[in-house]
Amino acid sequence: MMGNLKPLEIVLILAVILLLFGAKKLPDMARSLGKSARILKSEAKAMKKDDEPVATTDPVADQAPQQPAAARTIQAAPGDVTSSRPVNEAKPTTQS
């Protein structure tokens, strides 16, 4: 579909986007789109890593008691530490 667009049509689409959102909003929108793409990429990598089977060849290790897993943290884009959050968040308890 994108291969069928002529240069004039692309310029017209860009002009309409510029008129709709304004020149001040476009860099912020592009930045947030880039952050979203990086987060999506890192989460997809993590999901692939979680799906890989763990091969154990030591029969003694299979008999050892299992330790509870630590809370996993979702990592945001590199350098964006404000949006990192724990996956299993404990709910605060209210005391009367």
Backbone as ProteinMPNN parsed JSONL, in Angstrom:
{"seq_chain_A": "MMGNLKPLEIVLILAVILLLFGAKKLPDMARSLGKSARILKSEAKAMKKDDEPVATTDPVADQAPQQPAAARTIQAAPGDVTSSRPVNEAKPTTQS", "coords_chain_A": {"N_chain_A": [[0.83, -1.191, 0.0], [1.933, 1.257, 0.835], [3.767, 1.548, -1.171], [2.401, 2.437, -3.334], [1.945, 5.131, -3.045], [2.335, 8.419, -4.189], [4.872, 11.017, -4.365], [3.665, 13.576, -4.022], [1.274, 12.94, -2.729], [2.246, 11.945, -0.3], [3.401, 14.256, 0.78], [1.082, 15.774, 1.064], [-0.31, 14.267, 3.006], [1.473, 14.524, 5.176], [1.259, 17.298, 5.553], [-1.406, 17.544, 6.377], [-1.305, 16.124, 8.801], [0.435, 17.796, 10.195], [-1.143, 20.111, 10.36], [-3.279, 19.154, 11.897], [-2.166, 18.33, 14.394], [-0.211, 20.191, 15.078], [2.938, 21.963, 15.211], [4.293, 21.92, 17.624], [3.489, 19.673, 19.036], [4.291, 17.454, 17.577], [7.115, 16.561, 17.919], [6.972, 15.542, 20.564], [5.058, 13.529, 20.258], [6.416, 11.817, 18.494], [8.571, 11.089, 20.105], [7.286, 9.715, 22.212], [6.21, 7.644, 20.736], [8.535, 6.347, 19.928], [9.539, 5.509, 22.445], [7.503, 3.739, 23.166], [7.802, 1.8, 21.193], [10.356, 0.807, 21.846], [9.843, -0.295, 24.382], [7.943, -2.232, 23.71], [9.537, -3.883, 22.111], [11.472, -4.763, 23.986], [9.838, -6.155, 25.774], [8.847, -8.163, 24.108], [11.206, -9.552, 23.62], [11.699, -10.452, 26.23], [9.519, -12.131, 26.591], [10.07, -14.115, 24.692], [12.4, -15.105, 25.817], [11.412, -16.136, 28.21], [9.932, -18.262, 27.242], [11.77, -20.143, 26.421], [12.923, -23.441, 26.914], [14.275, -24.785, 29.929], [17.025, -26.694, 30.29], [17.951, -29.321, 32.331], [20.525, -31.337, 33.472], [21.378, -32.499, 35.713], [20.455, -34.831, 38.028], [20.241, -34.507, 40.771], [19.681, -31.876, 41.15], [17.057, -31.744, 40.351], [15.717, -32.836, 42.493], [16.018, -31.053, 44.519], [14.582, -28.663, 46.789], [12.3, -26.22, 45.599], [12.887, -22.774, 45.287], [10.989, -19.858, 46.107], [10.08, -17.628, 43.512], [11.531, -14.447, 42.906], [10.022, -11.177, 42.84], [9.243, -10.107, 39.631], [10.466, -7.516, 37.576], [9.292, -5.151, 35.301], [11.177, -3.891, 32.76], [11.746, -0.711, 31.536], [12.374, 1.388, 28.696], [15.847, 1.88, 27.862], [17.45, 4.105, 30.049], [15.101, 5.235, 30.887], [14.004, 5.293, 33.754], [11.892, 6.002, 35.299], [9.521, 4.809, 34.618], [9.656, 2.147, 35.275], [8.286, -0.655, 36.861], [7.108, -2.888, 39.426], [5.939, -6.217, 38.652], [4.156, -7.926, 40.114], [2.445, -6.342, 42.258], [2.144, -5.598, 45.645], [-0.843, -5.157, 47.425], [-1.737, -2.334, 49.348], [-2.504, -2.523, 52.81], [-5.2, -1.528, 54.808], [-5.518, -0.276, 58.02], [-7.69, -0.133, 60.778]], "CA_chain_A": [[0.0, 0.0, 0.0], [2.787, 2.441, 0.884], [4.496, 1.626, -2.415], [1.569, 3.076, -4.34], [1.814, 6.559, -2.788], [3.207, 9.31, -4.952], [5.471, 12.025, -3.481], [2.709, 14.638, -3.711], [0.329, 12.409, -1.739], [2.952, 11.867, 0.981], [3.503, 15.633, 1.272], [-0.266, 16.172, 1.483], [-0.59, 13.579, 4.274], [2.286, 15.178, 6.207], [0.69, 18.632, 5.803], [-2.631, 17.365, 7.161], [-0.879, 15.757, 10.154], [0.984, 19.009, 10.805], [-2.26, 20.997, 10.677], [-4.101, 18.57, 12.961], [-1.504, 18.228, 15.692], [0.624, 21.346, 15.35], [4.384, 21.719, 15.185], [4.808, 21.722, 18.987], [3.138, 18.34, 19.528], [4.891, 16.378, 16.782], [8.287, 15.919, 18.538], [6.545, 14.758, 21.733], [4.4, 12.323, 19.776], [7.445, 10.933, 17.951], [9.35, 10.584, 21.242], [6.497, 8.706, 22.915], [6.11, 6.492, 19.843], [9.813, 5.643, 20.028], [9.589, 4.819, 23.747], [6.572, 2.609, 23.113], [8.404, 0.766, 20.353], [11.439, 0.17, 22.604], [9.241, -1.115, 25.439], [7.352, -3.391, 23.054], [10.633, -4.747, 21.682], [12.077, -5.414, 25.147], [8.87, -7.12, 26.304], [8.816, -9.308, 23.193], [12.425, -10.318, 23.91], [11.523, -11.114, 27.521], [8.574, -13.231, 26.411], [10.777, -15.188, 24.006], [13.346, -15.669, 26.767], [10.634, -16.928, 29.16], [9.422, -19.464, 26.586], [12.835, -21.105, 26.179], [12.957, -24.49, 27.946], [15.495, -24.867, 30.728], [17.47, -28.087, 30.29], [18.759, -29.699, 33.489], [21.09, -32.675, 33.306], [21.77, -32.959, 37.04], [19.274, -35.383, 38.699], [20.174, -34.008, 42.15], [19.057, -30.549, 41.098], [15.616, -31.925, 40.217], [15.168, -33.207, 43.78], [16.191, -29.955, 45.461], [13.352, -27.886, 46.955], [12.237, -25.025, 44.761], [12.822, -21.493, 45.986], [9.985, -18.987, 45.49], [10.667, -16.661, 42.585], [11.469, -13.046, 43.316], [9.114, -10.376, 42.024], [9.848, -9.703, 38.365], [10.257, -6.104, 37.282], [9.256, -4.803, 33.887], [12.179, -2.879, 32.47], [11.354, 0.23, 30.502], [13.418, 1.699, 27.729], [17.098, 2.281, 28.514], [17.49, 5.499, 30.471], [13.792, 5.666, 31.354], [13.818, 4.542, 34.994], [10.694, 6.446, 36.008], [8.36, 3.994, 34.3], [9.837, 0.763, 35.706], [7.371, -0.97, 37.958], [7.068, -4.332, 39.689], [4.83, -6.898, 38.006], [3.215, -8.33, 41.161], [2.492, -5.287, 43.254], [1.37, -5.917, 46.832], [-1.85, -4.147, 47.723], [-1.578, -1.821, 50.706], [-3.579, -2.881, 53.727], [-5.657, -0.413, 55.646], [-5.805, -0.693, 59.385], [-8.635, 0.788, 61.433]], "C_chain_A": [[0.871, 1.249, 0.0], [3.557, 2.616, -0.417], [3.718, 2.349, -3.499], [1.431, 4.573, -4.138], [2.818, 7.354, -3.607], [3.771, 10.36, -4.008], [4.506, 13.156, -3.102], [1.701, 14.182, -2.655], [0.973, 12.315, -0.357], [3.069, 13.257, 1.597], [2.149, 16.112, 1.763], [-0.634, 15.536, 2.821], [0.197, 14.227, 5.413], [1.75, 16.562, 6.549], [-0.579, 18.532, 6.65], [-2.284, 16.999, 8.603], [-0.344, 16.981, 10.888], [-0.13, 19.977, 11.189], [-3.101, 20.466, 11.836], [-3.437, 18.66, 14.332], [-0.633, 19.429, 16.033], [2.092, 20.971, 15.442], [4.941, 21.434, 16.577], [4.555, 20.307, 19.485], [3.866, 17.215, 18.793], [6.149, 15.768, 17.398], [7.931, 15.077, 19.761], [5.879, 13.46, 21.309], [5.416, 11.327, 19.227], [8.276, 10.313, 19.069], [8.576, 9.491, 21.969], [6.301, 7.464, 22.053], [7.391, 5.663, 19.879], [9.955, 4.884, 21.333], [8.689, 3.593, 23.746], [7.151, 1.465, 22.292], [9.532, 0.052, 21.091], [10.884, -0.735, 23.696], [8.642, -2.381, 24.836], [8.432, -4.385, 22.632], [11.248, -5.485, 22.869], [11.133, -6.438, 25.765], [8.774, -8.352, 25.414], [10.043, -10.184, 23.406], [12.277, -11.101, 25.211], [10.564, -12.295, 27.402], [9.229, -14.397, 25.694], [11.737, -15.887, 24.95], [12.62, -16.547, 27.789], [10.15, -18.238, 28.548], [10.488, -20.512, 26.34], [12.858, -22.153, 27.283], [14.316, -24.503, 28.647], [15.871, -26.343, 30.822], [18.341, -28.33, 31.519], [19.24, -31.125, 33.267], [21.478, -33.284, 34.648], [20.538, -33.51, 37.757], [19.146, -34.9, 40.144], [19.481, -32.65, 42.176], [17.544, -30.662, 40.978], [14.971, -32.241, 41.562], [15.269, -32.088, 44.807], [14.879, -29.177, 45.593], [13.431, -26.593, 46.142], [12.113, -23.78, 45.63], [11.739, -20.639, 45.328], [10.681, -17.927, 44.64], [10.514, -15.249, 43.133], [10.528, -12.298, 42.382], [9.851, -9.891, 40.781], [9.511, -8.248, 38.094], [10.271, -5.89, 35.786], [10.242, -3.678, 33.666], [11.683, -2.005, 31.33], [12.515, 0.44, 29.55], [14.689, 2.114, 28.461], [17.106, 3.772, 28.828], [16.169, 6.013, 31.0], [13.437, 4.88, 32.615], [12.54, 4.935, 35.717], [9.506, 5.546, 35.733], [8.563, 2.518, 34.631], [8.932, 0.5, 36.888], [7.382, -2.474, 38.195], [5.833, -4.96, 39.064], [3.765, -7.258, 39.035], [3.299, -7.331, 42.291], [1.617, -5.7, 44.442], [0.384, -4.786, 47.113], [-1.666, -3.659, 49.147], [-2.782, -2.203, 51.571], [-3.935, -1.66, 54.578], [-6.005, -0.948, 57.014], [-6.705, 0.346, 60.04], [-8.177, 1.135, 62.819]], "O_chain_A": [[0.599, 2.197, -0.737], [3.965, 3.732, -0.738], [4.3, 2.823, -4.475], [0.846, 5.242, -4.99], [3.994, 7.001, -3.699], [3.201, 10.58, -2.939], [4.537, 13.637, -1.97], [1.321, 14.963, -1.783], [0.315, 12.577, 0.65], [2.862, 13.422, 2.799], [2.075, 16.794, 2.785], [-1.212, 16.202, 3.68], [-0.348, 14.453, 6.493], [1.781, 16.963, 7.712], [-0.796, 19.352, 7.542], [-2.906, 17.512, 9.533], [-0.637, 17.18, 12.068], [-0.06, 20.603, 12.247], [-3.579, 21.241, 12.663], [-4.08, 19.026, 15.315], [-0.349, 19.65, 17.211], [2.445, 19.823, 15.713], [5.969, 20.767, 16.696], [5.338, 19.791, 20.283], [4.035, 16.128, 19.347], [6.262, 14.542, 17.409], [8.518, 14.017, 19.976], [6.101, 12.413, 21.918], [5.295, 10.125, 19.464], [8.646, 9.142, 18.99], [9.143, 8.452, 22.308], [6.234, 6.351, 22.575], [7.345, 4.433, 19.863], [10.433, 3.75, 21.346], [9.062, 2.538, 24.258], [7.007, 0.297, 22.655], [9.665, -1.167, 20.984], [11.404, -1.83, 23.912], [8.81, -3.473, 25.379], [8.257, -5.595, 22.781], [11.517, -6.683, 22.785], [11.583, -7.484, 26.233], [8.636, -9.468, 25.915], [9.946, -11.41, 23.379], [12.675, -12.263, 25.295], [10.766, -13.333, 28.033], [8.979, -15.551, 26.041], [11.883, -17.108, 24.904], [13.144, -17.585, 28.193], [9.977, -19.225, 29.264], [10.156, -21.667, 26.074], [12.817, -21.806, 28.463], [15.356, -24.264, 28.033], [15.117, -27.145, 31.373], [19.339, -27.642, 31.729], [18.458, -32.008, 32.916], [21.863, -34.452, 34.714], [19.638, -32.733, 38.077], [18.041, -34.886, 40.686], [18.774, -32.326, 43.13], [16.818, -29.784, 41.446], [13.792, -31.945, 41.757], [14.655, -32.176, 45.87], [14.142, -29.044, 44.616], [14.486, -25.97, 46.023], [11.334, -23.742, 46.582], [11.583, -20.687, 44.108], [11.732, -17.403, 45.009], [9.5, -14.906, 43.742], [10.271, -12.74, 41.262], [10.945, -9.334, 40.872], [8.393, -7.805, 38.355], [11.154, -6.385, 35.085], [10.157, -2.632, 34.309], [11.253, -2.503, 30.29], [13.519, -0.269, 29.612], [14.615, 2.645, 29.569], [16.802, 4.598, 27.967], [16.114, 7.128, 31.518], [12.667, 3.922, 32.56], [12.142, 4.257, 36.665], [8.568, 5.512, 36.529], [7.705, 1.702, 34.291], [8.82, 1.32, 37.8], [7.635, -3.249, 37.273], [4.793, -4.311, 38.957], [2.593, -6.931, 38.849], [4.136, -7.464, 43.183], [0.471, -6.108, 44.253], [0.737, -3.608, 47.047], [-1.463, -4.461, 50.059], [-3.923, -2.204, 51.109], [-3.073, -0.886, 54.994], [-6.704, -1.954, 57.145], [-6.506, 1.55, 59.877], [-8.846, 1.896, 63.517]]}, "name": "protein", "num_of_chains": 1, "seq": "MMGNLKPLEIVLILAVILLLFGAKKLPDMARSLGKSARILKSEAKAMKKDDEPVATTDPVADQAPQQPAAARTIQAAPGDVTSSRPVNEAKPTTQS"}
